[in-house]
Short mmCIF file of C-alpha atoms in Angstrom, two decimals:
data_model
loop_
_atom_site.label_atom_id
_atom_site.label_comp_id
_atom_site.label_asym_id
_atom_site.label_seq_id
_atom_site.Cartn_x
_atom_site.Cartn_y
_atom_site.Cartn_z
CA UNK U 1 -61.79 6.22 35.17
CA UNK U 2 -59.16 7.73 37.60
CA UNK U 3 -59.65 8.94 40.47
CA UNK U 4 -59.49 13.37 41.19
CA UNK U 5 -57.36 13.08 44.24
CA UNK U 6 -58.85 16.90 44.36
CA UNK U 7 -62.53 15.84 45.40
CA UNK U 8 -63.10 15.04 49.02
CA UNK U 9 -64.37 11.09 49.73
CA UNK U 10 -66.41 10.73 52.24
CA UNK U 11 -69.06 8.59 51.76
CA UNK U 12 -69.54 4.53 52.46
CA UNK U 13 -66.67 4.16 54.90
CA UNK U 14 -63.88 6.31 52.28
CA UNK U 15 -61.88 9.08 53.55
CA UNK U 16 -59.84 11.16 50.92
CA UNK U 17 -56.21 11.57 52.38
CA UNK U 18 -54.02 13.87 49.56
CA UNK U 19 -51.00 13.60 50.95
CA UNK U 20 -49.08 15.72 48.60
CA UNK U 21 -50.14 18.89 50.84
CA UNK U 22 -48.51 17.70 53.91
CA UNK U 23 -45.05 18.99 54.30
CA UNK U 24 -42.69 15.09 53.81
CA UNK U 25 -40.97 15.55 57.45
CA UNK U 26 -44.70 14.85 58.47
CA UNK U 27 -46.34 12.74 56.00
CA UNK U 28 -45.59 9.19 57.41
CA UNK U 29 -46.79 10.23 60.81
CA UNK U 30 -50.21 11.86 59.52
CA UNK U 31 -50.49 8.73 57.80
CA UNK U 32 -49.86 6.33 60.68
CA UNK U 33 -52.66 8.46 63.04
CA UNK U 34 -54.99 8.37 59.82
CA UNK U 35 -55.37 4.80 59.73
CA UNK U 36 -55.25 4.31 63.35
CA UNK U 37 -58.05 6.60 63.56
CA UNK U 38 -60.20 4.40 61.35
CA UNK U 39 -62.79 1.91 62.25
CA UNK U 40 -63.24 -1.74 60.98
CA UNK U 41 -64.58 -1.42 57.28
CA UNK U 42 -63.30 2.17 56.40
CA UNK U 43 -61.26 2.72 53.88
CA UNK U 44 -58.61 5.60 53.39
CA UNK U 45 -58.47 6.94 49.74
CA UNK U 46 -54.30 7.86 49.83
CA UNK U 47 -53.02 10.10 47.14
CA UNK U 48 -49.58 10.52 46.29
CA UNK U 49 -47.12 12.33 44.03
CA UNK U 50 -44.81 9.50 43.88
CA UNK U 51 -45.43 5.75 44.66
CA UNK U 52 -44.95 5.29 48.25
CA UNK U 53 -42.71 1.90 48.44
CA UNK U 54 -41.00 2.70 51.71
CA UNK U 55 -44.15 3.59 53.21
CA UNK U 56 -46.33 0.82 51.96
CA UNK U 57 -43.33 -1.47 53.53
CA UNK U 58 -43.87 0.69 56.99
CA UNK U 59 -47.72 -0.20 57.06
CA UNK U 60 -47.35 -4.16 56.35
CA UNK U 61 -45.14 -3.86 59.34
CA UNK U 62 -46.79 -1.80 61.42
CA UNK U 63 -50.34 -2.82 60.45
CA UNK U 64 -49.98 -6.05 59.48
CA UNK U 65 -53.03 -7.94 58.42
CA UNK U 66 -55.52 -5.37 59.84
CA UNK U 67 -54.52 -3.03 56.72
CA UNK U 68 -55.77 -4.45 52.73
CA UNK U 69 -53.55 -2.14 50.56
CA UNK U 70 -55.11 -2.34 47.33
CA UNK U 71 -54.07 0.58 44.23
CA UNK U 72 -56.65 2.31 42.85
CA UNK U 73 -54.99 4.55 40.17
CA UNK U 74 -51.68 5.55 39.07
CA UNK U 75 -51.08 8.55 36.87
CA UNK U 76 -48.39 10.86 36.70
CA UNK U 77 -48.55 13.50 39.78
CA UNK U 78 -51.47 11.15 41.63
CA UNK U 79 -51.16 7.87 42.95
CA UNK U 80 -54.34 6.39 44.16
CA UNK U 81 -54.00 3.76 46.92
CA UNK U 82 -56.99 2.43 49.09
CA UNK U 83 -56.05 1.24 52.80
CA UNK U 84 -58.87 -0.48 54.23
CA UNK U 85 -59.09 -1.36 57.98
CA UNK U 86 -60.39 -5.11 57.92
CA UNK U 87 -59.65 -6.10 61.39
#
């Protein structure tokens, strides 16, 4: 079952973040603060209109270990990636 990038998440530790209303010239930034704003054990549910490559490249080197990027979903128009704090 895929996930409705439309529905908030926000409950054991999983925030919904659609980033496909963010303007791009922002999106990486919002992003960055996102998971820096999460605790150990939470989880942010990204969704994306395209698959991020560049950015998932920008978290394993910004984040390193402390990020597990695992996908979730991929359909046209919604990409479902999980980032989950584990340090």
């Amino acid at each position: 079952m895929a996930h409705d990038c439309s529905l908030p998440t926000m409950q054991n530790g999983v925030y919904a973040f659609d980033a496909r209303s963010i303007a791009k010239r922002f999106r990486h930034a919002a992003i960055f603060g996102a998971l820096n704003a999460l605790d150990k054990g939470e989880t942010m549910r990204f969704c994306n209109d395209h698959y991020p490559l560049p950015l998932l490249q920008q978290i394993t080197h910004l984040f390193g270990d402390r990020v597990q990027i695992s996908q979730v979903s991929e359909e046209p128009g919604a990409i479902v990636i999980d980032f989950v704090i584990v340090q």
